[in-house]
Coordinates of C-alpha atoms in Angstrom, one line a residue:
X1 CA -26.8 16.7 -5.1
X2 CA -24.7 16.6 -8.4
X3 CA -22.0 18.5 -9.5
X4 CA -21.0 20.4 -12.7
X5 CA -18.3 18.5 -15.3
X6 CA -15.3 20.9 -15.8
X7 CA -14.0 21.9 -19.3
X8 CA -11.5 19.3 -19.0
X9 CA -14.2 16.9 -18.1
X10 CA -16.7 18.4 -21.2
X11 CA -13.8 17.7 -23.3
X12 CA -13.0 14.1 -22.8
X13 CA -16.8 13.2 -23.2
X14 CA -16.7 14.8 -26.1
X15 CA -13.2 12.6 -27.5
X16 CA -15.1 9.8 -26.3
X17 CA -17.4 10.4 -29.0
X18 CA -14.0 9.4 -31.2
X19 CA -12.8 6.7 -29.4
X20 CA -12.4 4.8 -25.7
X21 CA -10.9 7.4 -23.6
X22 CA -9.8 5.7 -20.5
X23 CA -6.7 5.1 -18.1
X24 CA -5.7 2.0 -16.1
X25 CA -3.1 2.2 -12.7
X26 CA -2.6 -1.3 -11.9
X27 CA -0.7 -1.9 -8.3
X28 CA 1.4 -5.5 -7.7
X29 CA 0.7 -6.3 -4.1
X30 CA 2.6 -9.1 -2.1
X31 CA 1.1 -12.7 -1.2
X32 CA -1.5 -14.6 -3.4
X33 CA -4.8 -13.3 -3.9
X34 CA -8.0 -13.9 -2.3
X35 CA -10.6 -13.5 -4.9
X36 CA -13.6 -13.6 -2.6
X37 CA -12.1 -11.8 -0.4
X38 CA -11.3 -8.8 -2.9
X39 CA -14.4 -9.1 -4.9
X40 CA -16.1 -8.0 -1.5
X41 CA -13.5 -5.4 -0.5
X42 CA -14.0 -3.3 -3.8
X43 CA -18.0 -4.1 -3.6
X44 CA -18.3 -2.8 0.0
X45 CA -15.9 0.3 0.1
X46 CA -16.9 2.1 -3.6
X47 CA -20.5 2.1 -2.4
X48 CA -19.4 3.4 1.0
X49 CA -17.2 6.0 -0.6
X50 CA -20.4 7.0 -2.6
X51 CA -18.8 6.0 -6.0
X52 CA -21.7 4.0 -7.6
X53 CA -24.1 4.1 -10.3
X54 CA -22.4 7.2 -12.0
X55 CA -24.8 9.2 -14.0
X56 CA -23.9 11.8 -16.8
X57 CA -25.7 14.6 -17.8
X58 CA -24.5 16.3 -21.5
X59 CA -27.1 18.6 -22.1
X60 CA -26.6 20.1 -18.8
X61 CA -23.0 19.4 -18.2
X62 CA -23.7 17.9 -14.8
X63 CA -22.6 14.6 -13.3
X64 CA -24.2 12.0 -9.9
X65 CA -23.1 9.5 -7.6
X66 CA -26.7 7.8 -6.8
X67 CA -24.5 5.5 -4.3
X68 CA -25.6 2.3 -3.3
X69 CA -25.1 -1.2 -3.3
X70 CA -23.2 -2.8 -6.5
X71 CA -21.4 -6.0 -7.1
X72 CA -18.0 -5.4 -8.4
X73 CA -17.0 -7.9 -11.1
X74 CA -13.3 -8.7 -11.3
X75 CA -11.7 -10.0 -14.8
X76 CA -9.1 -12.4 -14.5
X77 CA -7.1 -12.5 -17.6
X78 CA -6.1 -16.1 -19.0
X79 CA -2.3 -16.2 -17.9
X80 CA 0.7 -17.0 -20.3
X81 CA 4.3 -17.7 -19.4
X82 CA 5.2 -14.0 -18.8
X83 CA 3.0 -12.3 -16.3
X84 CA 4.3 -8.8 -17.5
X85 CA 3.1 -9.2 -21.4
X86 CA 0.2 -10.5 -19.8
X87 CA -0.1 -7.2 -17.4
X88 CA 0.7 -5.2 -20.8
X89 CA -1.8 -7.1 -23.4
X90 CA -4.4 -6.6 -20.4
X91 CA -3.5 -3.1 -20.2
X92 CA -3.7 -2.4 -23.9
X93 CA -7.2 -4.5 -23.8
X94 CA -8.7 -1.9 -21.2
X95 CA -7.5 1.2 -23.2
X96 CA -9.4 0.1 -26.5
X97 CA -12.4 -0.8 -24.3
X98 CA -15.1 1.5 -24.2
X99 CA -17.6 2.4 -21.3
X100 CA -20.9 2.9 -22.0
X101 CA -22.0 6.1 -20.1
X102 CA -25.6 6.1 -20.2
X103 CA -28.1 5.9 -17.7
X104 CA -26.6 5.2 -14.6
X105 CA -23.0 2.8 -15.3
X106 CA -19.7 2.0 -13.4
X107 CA -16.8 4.2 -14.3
X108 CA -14.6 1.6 -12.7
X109 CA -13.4 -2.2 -13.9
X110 CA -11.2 -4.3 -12.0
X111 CA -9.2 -7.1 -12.7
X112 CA -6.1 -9.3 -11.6
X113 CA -3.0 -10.9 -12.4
X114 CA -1.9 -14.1 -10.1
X115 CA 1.9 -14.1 -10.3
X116 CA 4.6 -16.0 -8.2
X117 CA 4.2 -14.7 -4.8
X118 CA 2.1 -11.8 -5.6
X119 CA -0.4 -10.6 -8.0
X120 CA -1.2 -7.2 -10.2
X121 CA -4.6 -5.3 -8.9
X122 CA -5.8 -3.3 -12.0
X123 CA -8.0 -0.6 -12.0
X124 CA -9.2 0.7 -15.6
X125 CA -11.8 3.6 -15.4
X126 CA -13.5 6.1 -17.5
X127 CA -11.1 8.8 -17.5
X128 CA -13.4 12.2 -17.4
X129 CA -14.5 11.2 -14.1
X130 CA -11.2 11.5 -12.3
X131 CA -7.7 12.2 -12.9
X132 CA -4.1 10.0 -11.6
X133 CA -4.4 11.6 -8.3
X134 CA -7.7 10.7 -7.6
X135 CA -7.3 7.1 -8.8
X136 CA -3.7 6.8 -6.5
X137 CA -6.0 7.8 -3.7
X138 CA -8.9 5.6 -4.1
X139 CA -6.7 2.7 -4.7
X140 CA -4.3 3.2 -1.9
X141 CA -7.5 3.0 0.0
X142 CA -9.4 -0.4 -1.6
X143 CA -5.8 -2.4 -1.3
X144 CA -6.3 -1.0 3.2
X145 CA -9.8 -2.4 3.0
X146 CA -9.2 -5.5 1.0
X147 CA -6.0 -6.0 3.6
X148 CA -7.0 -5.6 6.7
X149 CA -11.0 -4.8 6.7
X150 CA -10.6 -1.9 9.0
X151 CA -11.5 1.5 8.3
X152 CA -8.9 3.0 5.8
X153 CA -7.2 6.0 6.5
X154 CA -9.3 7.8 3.9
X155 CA -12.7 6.6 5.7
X156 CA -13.7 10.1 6.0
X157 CA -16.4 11.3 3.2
X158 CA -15.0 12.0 0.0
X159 CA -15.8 15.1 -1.9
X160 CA -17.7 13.9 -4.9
X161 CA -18.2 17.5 -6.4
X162 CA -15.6 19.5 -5.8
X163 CA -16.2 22.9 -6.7
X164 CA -12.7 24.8 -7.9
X165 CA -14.4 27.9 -9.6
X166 CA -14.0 30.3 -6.9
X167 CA -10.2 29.6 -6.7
X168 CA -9.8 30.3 -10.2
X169 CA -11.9 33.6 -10.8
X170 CA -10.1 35.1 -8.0
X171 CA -7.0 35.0 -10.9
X172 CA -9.2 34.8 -13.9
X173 CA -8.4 38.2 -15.3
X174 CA -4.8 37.8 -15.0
X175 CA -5.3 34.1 -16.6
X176 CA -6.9 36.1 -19.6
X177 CA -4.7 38.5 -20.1
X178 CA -1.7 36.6 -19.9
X179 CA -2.6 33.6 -22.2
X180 CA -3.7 36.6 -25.0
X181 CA -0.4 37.8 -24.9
X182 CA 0.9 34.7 -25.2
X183 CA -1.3 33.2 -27.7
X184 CA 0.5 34.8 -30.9
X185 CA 3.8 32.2 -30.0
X186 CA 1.6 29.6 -29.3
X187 CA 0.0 30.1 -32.9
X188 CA 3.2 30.5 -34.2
X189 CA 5.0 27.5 -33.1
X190 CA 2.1 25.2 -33.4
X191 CA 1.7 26.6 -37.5
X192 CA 5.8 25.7 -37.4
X193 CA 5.2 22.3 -35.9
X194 CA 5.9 19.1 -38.2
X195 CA 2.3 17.0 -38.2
X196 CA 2.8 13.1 -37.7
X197 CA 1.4 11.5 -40.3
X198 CA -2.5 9.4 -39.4
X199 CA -2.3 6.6 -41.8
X200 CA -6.2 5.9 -40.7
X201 CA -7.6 9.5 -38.9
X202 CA -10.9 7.0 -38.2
X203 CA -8.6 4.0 -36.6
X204 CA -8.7 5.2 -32.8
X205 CA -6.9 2.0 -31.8
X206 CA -4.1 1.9 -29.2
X207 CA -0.9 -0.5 -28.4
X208 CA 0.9 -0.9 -25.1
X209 CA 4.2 -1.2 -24.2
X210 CA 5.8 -0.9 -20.8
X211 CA 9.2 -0.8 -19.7
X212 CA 10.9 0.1 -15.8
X213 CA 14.0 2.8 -15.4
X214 CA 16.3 0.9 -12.8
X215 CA 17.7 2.5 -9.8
X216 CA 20.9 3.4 -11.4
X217 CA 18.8 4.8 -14.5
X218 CA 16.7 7.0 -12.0
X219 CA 18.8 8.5 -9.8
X220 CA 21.6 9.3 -13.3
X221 CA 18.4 11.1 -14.2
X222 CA 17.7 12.6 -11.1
X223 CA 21.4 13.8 -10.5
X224 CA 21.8 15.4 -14.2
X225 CA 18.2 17.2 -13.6
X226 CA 19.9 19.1 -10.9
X227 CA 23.4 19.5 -12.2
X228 CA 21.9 20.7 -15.5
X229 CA 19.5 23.4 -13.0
X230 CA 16.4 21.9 -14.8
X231 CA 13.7 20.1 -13.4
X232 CA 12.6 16.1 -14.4
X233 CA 10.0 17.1 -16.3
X234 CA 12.1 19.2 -18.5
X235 CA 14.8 16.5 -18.6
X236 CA 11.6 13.9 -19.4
X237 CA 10.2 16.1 -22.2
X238 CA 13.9 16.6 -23.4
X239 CA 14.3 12.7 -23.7
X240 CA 10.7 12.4 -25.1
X241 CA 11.3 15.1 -28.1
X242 CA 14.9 13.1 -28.6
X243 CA 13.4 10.3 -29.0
X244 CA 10.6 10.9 -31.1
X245 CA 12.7 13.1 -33.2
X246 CA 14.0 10.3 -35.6
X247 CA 10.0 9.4 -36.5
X248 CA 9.7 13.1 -38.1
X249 CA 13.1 13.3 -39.6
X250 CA 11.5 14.9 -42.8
X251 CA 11.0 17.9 -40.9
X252 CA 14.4 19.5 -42.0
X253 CA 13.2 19.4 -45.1
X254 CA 10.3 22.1 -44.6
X255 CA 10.6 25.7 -45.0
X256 CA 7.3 25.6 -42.7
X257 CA 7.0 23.1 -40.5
X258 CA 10.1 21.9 -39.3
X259 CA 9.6 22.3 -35.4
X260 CA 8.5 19.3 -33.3
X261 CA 6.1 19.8 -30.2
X262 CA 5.2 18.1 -27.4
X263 CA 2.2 18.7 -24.3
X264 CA 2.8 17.8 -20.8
X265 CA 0.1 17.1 -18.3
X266 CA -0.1 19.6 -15.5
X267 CA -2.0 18.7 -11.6
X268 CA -3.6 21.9 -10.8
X269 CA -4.7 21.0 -7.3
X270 CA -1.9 22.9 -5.6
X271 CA -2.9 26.0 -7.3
X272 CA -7.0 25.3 -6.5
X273 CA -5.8 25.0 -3.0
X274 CA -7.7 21.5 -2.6
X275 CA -8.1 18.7 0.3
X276 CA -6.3 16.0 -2.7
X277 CA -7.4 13.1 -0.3
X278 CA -10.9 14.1 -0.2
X279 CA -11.6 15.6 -3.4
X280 CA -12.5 13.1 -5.9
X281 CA -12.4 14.3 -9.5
X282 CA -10.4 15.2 -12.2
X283 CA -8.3 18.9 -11.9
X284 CA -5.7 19.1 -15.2
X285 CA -4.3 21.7 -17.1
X286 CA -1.9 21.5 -19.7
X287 CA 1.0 23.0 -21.9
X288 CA 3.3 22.5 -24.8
X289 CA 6.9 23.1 -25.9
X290 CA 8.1 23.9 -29.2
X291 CA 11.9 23.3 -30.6
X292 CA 13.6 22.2 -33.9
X293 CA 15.7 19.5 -32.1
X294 CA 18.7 19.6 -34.9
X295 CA 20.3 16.3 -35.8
X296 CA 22.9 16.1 -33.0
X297 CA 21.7 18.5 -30.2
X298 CA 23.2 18.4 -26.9
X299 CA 20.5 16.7 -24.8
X300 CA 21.5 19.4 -22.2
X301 CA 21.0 22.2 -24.6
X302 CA 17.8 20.9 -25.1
X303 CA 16.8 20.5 -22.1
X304 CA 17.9 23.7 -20.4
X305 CA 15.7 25.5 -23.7
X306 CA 12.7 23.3 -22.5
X307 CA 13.2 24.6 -19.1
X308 CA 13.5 28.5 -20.2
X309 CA 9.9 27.9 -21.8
X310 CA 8.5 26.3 -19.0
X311 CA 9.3 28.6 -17.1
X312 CA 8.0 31.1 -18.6
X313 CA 4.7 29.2 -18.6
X314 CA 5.0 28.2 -14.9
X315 CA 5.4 32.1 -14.2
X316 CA 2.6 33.3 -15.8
X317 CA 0.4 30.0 -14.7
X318 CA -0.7 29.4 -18.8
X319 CA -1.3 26.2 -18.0
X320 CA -4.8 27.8 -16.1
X321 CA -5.9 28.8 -19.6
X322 CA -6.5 25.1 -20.5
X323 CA -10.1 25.8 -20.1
X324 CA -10.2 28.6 -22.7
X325 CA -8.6 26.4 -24.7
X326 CA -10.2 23.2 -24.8
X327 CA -14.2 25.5 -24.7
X328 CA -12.5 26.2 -27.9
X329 CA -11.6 23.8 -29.2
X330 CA -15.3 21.7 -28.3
X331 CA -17.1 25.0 -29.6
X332 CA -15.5 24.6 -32.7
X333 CA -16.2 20.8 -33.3
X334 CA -19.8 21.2 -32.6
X335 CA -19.6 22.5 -36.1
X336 CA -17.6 19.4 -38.1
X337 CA -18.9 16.3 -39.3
X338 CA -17.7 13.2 -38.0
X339 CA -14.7 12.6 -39.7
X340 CA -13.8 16.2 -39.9
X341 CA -13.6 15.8 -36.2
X342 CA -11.2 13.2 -36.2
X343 CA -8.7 15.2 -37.4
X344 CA -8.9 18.3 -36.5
X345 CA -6.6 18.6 -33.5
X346 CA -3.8 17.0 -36.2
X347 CA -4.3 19.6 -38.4
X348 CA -4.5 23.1 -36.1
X349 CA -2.6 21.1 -32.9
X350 CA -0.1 19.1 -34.6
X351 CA 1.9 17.1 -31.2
X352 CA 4.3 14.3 -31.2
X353 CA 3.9 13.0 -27.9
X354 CA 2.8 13.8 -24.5
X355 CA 3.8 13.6 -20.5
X356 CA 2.2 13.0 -17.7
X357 CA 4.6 12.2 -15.2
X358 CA 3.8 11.4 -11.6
X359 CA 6.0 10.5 -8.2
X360 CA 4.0 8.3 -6.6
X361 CA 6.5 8.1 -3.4
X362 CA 4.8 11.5 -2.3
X363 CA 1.7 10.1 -2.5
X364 CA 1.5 6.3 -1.2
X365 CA 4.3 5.9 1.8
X366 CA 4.9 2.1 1.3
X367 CA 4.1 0.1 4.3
X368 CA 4.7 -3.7 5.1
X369 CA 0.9 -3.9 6.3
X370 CA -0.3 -2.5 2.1
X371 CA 2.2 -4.9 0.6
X372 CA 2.5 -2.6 -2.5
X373 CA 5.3 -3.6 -4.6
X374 CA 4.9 -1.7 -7.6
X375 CA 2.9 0.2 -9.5
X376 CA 2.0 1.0 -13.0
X377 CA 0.3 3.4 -15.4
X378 CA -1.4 3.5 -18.5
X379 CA -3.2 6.6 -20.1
X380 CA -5.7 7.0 -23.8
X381 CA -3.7 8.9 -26.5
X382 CA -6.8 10.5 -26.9
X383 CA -7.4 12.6 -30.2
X384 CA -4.2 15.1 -29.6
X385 CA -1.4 13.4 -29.3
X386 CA -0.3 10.2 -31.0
X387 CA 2.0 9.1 -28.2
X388 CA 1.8 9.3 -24.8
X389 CA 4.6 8.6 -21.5
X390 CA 3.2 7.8 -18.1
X391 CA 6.1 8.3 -15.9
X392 CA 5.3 6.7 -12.5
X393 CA 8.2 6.8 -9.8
X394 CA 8.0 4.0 -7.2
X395 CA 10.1 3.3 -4.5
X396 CA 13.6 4.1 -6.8
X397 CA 12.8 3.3 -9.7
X398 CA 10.4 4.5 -12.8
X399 CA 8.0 2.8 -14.6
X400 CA 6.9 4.1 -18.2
X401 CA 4.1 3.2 -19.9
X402 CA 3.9 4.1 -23.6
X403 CA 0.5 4.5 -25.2
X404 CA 0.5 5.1 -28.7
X405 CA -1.6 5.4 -31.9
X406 CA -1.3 2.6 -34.2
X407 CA -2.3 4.6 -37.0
X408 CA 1.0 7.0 -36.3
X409 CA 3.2 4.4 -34.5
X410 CA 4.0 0.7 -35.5
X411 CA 5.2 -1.7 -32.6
X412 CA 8.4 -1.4 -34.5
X413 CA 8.3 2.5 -33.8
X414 CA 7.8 2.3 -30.5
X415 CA 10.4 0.2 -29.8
X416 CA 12.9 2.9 -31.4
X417 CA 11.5 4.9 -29.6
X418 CA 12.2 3.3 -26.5
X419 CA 15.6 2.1 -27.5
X420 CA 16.3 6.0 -28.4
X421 CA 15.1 6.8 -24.4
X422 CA 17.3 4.8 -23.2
X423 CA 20.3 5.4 -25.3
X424 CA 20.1 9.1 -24.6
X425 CA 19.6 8.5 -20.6
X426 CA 22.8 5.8 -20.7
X427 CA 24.7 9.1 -22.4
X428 CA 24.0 10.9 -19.5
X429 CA 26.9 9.2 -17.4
X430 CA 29.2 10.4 -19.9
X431 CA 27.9 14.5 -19.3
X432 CA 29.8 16.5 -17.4

């Protein structure tokens, strides 16, 4: 049995071709680790879930599990002083670090973080094989076995090859027509967008930086969302344009290009009406905002202008025309050389940043017996966008993981840009 890579999938094999384009959740877990013990766990319950020796098929677009036995290596980082810029070099190590897929290969690499009464559990893996829901799933379910060595709650088969295109013919026509009315805006703001400059198109290298939203940050956020009749993720995408903005400053100078625009990561399971705990893969689609964000702007103006775009996209479900988009976009590229591909989405798809933004509290009830303490995220840039937020909710508070080009971004950038976040969220006490 195999099953057929979506164009989501076809598309991030083909960026791999560019550079590394992997993801890393990493979960801190009470107690001190057992090694042994976890080295086993992982080994045991990937090939009982089916999730070994991964083969990929280009030519064909088709992907197998061949299952069986495999024995699960588990890095463990030299330590320094400060287990969190430990966590975050190890983190910005895994990004940068290819996997090899040919012939049959792991998608998966572990590794762990000893800390003072607890320790990190990372989980880096090739990212076209699954998306964060997936991952949340599979690792809720190794931290069960590794804790307890009963059965986990999600012992029931997995769905290796989940099969979404009947759900999404049913509306395909509608999908169509609705995305090529729509298209003409989208050219139009994207031709008016302000491109980041690439020092080095061919430099796919990425830094790391990672930095927690407190209670009291959270829930300010959370409150203003609904005072301001937004939702997060517009108020998110507000703060990330904000604070961005001050990187592309010579915008206002164009005639042309003097918008700024930024993607957001959309979970389409809800919509392909899937079994999420059983269906193992990787279901995404995807959209972007457009606005001038004038020195100054009310950070509730701009927010509440995100949200009349969004929805407008949410109402007309654009974000199901990723496909189209991306078959595109790969169709296209089949035609450049080499470093023409590198930058061609920073020429025709010229993005600032991106969100993927995820509430893990729906997904992972916290129990004593898991001894999950936290959790964290970090996501490729891939060949799109030079910067990218992972917004992971935990318990009450946030954790944000910034992945970012170093080509666009200096170390120094970023932290303005983080600075800039949370200047902008402390404001929001002071908003009506």
């Amino acid at each position: 049995m195999h099953g057929r890579l979506n164009s989501f999938q076809k598309t991030m094999v083909q960026w791999y071709d560019l550079h590394p384009y992997n993801a890393v959740h990493v979960v801190r877990l009470s107690g001190a680790v057992n090694e042994e013990r976890l080295r086993h766990a992982l080994s045991a319950r990937l090939a009982q879930l089916g999730l070994t020796h991964l083969e990929f098929d280009r030519e064909a677009g088709t992907y197998r599990y061949h299952g069986g036995p495999w024995d699960c290596p588990v890095k463990s980082p030299a330590l320094s002083a400060d287990p969190v810029a430990t966590l975050k070099a190890e983190i910005e190590r895994q990004l940068n670090t290819a996997f090899i897929p040919e012939g049959r290969f792991s998608p998966f690499r572990f590794f762990v973080l000893p800390a003072t009464d607890c320790f990190y559990l990372g989980l880096a893996y090739f990212h076209p094989v699954a998306d964060a829901e997936s991952i949340v799933w599979l690792l809720r379910d190794l931290v069960r076995a590794y804790r307890s060595g009963a059965e986990p709650e999600t012992s029931k088969a997995l769905n290796l090859y989940p099969d979404h295109r009947a759900h999404l013919l049913s509306r395909w026509l509608g999908v169509v027509a609705a995305k090529l009315s729509a298209l003409p805006a989208q050219t139009r703001n994207l031709r008016q967008s302000h491109r980041p400059r690439y020092h080095a198109p061919q430099d796919g290298s990425i830094g790391f930086e990672l930095f927690s939203l407190p209670p009291e940050h959270l829930h300010r956020l959370l409150a203003h969302a609904k005072s301001w009749e937004v939702t997060v993720n517009d108020l998110l995408l507000a703060l990330l344009m904000k604070s961005v903005s001050p990187m592309s400053v010579s915008r206002a100078k164009s005639a042309k290009r003097n918008q700024l625009s930024v993607g957001c990561i959309v979970n389409l399971r809800r919509e392909l009406s899937m079994d999420s705990a059983r269906a193992f893969g990787l279901f995404l689609g995807s959209f972007t905002v457009t606005h001038p964000v004038p020195e100054g702007f009310p950070l509730r103006e701009l927010a509440g202008d995100i949200r009349r775009q969004t929805l407008a996209i949410k109402q007309r479900q654009l974000y199901l025309a990723t496909p189209m988009e991306l078959a595109l976009g790969r169709f296209v590229l089949r035609f450049f050389s080499p470093e023409r591909r590198r930058t061609f989405y920073q020429k025709n798809y010229p993005l600032w940043g991106g969100l993927t933004n995820m509430n893990l509290n729906v997904l992972w009830e916290q129990s004593e017996a898991d001894g999950a303490l936290d959790y964290f995220r970090g996501v490729s840039t891939g060949p799109v966008t030079p910067l990218v937020f992972s917004v992971t909710t935990f318990g009450g508070h946030a954790n944000v993981g910034l992945s970012f080009r170093r080509t666009v971004f200096s170390p120094e950038d970023i932290q303005g840009v983080y600075r800039s976040f949370l200047e902008h969220l402390d404001q929001l006490s002071e908003a009506a």
